[in-house]
C-alpha positions as CSV (number, residue, x, y, z in Angstrom):
1,M,41.0,-137.8,170.3
2,T,41.6,-140.1,167.4
3,E,45.0,-141.0,166.0
4,S,44.4,-138.8,163.0
5,T,43.7,-135.7,165.0
6,K,46.8,-135.9,167.3
7,G,49.2,-134.4,164.7
8,T,52.1,-135.7,162.9
9,R,55.1,-137.8,163.7
10,I,57.5,-134.9,162.9
11,T,60.3,-135.0,165.4
12,E,62.8,-132.2,164.5
13,L,63.9,-129.6,162.1
14,G,66.5,-131.5,160.1
15,R,67.7,-128.9,157.5
16,V,66.8,-125.7,155.8
17,A,67.3,-125.3,152.0
18,V,69.1,-122.1,151.0
19,P,69.3,-121.1,147.3
20,V,72.8,-120.4,146.1
21,S,74.0,-119.4,142.5
22,D,77.4,-121.3,142.9
23,Q,77.6,-124.3,145.2
24,D,81.4,-124.3,145.4
25,R,81.5,-120.7,146.3
26,A,78.7,-121.1,148.9
27,L,80.5,-124.2,150.4
28,D,83.7,-122.2,150.7
29,F,81.9,-119.4,152.5
30,Y,80.1,-121.6,155.0
31,V,83.0,-123.7,155.8
32,S,85.9,-121.4,155.5
33,T,84.3,-118.0,156.6
34,L,81.7,-119.1,159.0
35,G,83.6,-122.2,160.2
36,F,80.7,-124.7,159.6
37,E,81.4,-128.3,159.1
38,K,80.6,-129.9,155.7
39,R,78.2,-132.8,156.4
40,A,77.4,-134.0,152.9
41,D,78.6,-133.3,149.3
42,I,76.9,-136.0,147.2
43,P,76.6,-136.0,143.3
44,M,72.9,-136.4,142.3
45,G,73.5,-136.9,138.5
46,E,73.3,-134.4,135.7
47,G,75.8,-132.1,137.5
48,L,73.6,-131.7,140.5
49,R,74.9,-132.0,144.1
50,W,73.3,-132.3,147.5
51,I,75.5,-130.2,149.9
52,E,74.8,-129.8,153.6
53,V,76.7,-127.7,156.1
54,A,76.0,-127.0,159.8
55,P,77.7,-125.3,162.8
56,A,80.0,-127.8,164.5
57,G,77.8,-130.1,166.6
58,G,74.6,-128.5,165.5
59,A,71.5,-130.5,165.0
60,T,70.1,-128.7,162.0
61,A,71.9,-128.4,158.7
62,I,71.7,-126.0,155.8
63,S,71.3,-127.5,152.3
64,L,73.0,-125.3,149.7
65,V,70.8,-125.9,146.7
66,L,70.6,-124.4,143.2
67,P,67.5,-122.4,142.8
68,R,64.6,-124.0,141.1
69,E,63.2,-122.6,137.9
70,G,61.7,-119.2,138.5
71,Q,63.5,-118.7,141.9
72,S,66.7,-117.0,142.6
73,P,69.2,-116.7,145.6
74,G,69.1,-113.8,147.9
75,V,66.3,-114.6,150.3
76,E,65.3,-113.7,153.7
77,T,65.9,-117.1,155.1
78,G,64.3,-116.6,158.6
79,V,67.2,-118.7,160.0
80,I,68.5,-117.6,163.4
81,F,71.8,-118.9,164.6
82,V,72.8,-118.8,168.3
83,S,76.2,-117.4,169.4
84,E,78.0,-117.8,172.9
85,D,79.7,-114.4,172.2
86,I,77.9,-112.2,169.8
87,D,80.3,-109.3,170.0
88,S,83.3,-111.5,169.1
89,D,81.4,-113.3,166.3
90,H,80.3,-109.9,164.9
91,A,83.8,-108.6,164.9
92,T,85.1,-111.8,163.3
93,L,82.7,-111.7,160.5
94,L,83.3,-108.0,159.8
95,A,87.0,-108.7,159.8
96,R,86.5,-111.5,157.3
97,G,84.7,-109.2,155.0
98,V,81.2,-110.6,155.5
99,D,78.2,-108.3,154.7
100,A,77.0,-107.9,158.2
101,D,75.1,-105.1,160.0
102,P,77.5,-102.5,161.3
103,E,76.4,-102.8,164.9
104,V,75.0,-105.4,167.2
105,M,71.3,-104.5,168.0
106,R,70.5,-104.2,171.7
107,W,67.0,-103.5,173.0
108,G,67.5,-104.9,176.5
109,A,66.0,-108.0,178.3
110,P,64.3,-110.0,177.4
111,V,65.3,-109.4,173.8
112,P,68.8,-110.9,173.0
113,P,71.5,-109.0,171.3
114,M,71.4,-109.7,167.6
115,F,72.7,-108.8,164.1
116,S,72.1,-109.9,160.6
117,F,74.4,-111.0,157.9
118,R,74.2,-112.0,154.2
119,D,76.0,-114.6,152.4
120,P,77.7,-114.0,149.0
121,D,74.3,-114.5,147.3
122,G,72.5,-112.1,149.6
123,N,70.7,-114.7,151.6
124,S,70.0,-113.2,155.0
125,F,70.5,-114.7,158.4
126,M,70.5,-113.5,162.0
127,I,72.7,-114.3,164.9
128,V,71.4,-113.9,168.6
129,Q,73.1,-114.5,171.8
């Protein structure tokens, strides 16, 4: 096999861009409501900012970006978070007013318990245990 057919030098998933309509509101939701840590909030000129948040100690971050022209927030992100206690996290998010599924879905092994939730812009995420 030649060097060019072995693949790439990609080593990890670093971050996922999630479109938001208001970066301050999104930052508050992810930090205050979800308990994520703010990893970056850097001005990029012309009123733009690069913002990253992540679960404490998590390797992959979420970049809270303004939508590109022709795009809008409120997407199915495909992002799946992992919880050590899904029932507790589900109850906590509901108590904090988060738009989350009313029940944790349970299909039995090997499928983990899971539920979906939406951020203030309607971007959808899933949590599994």
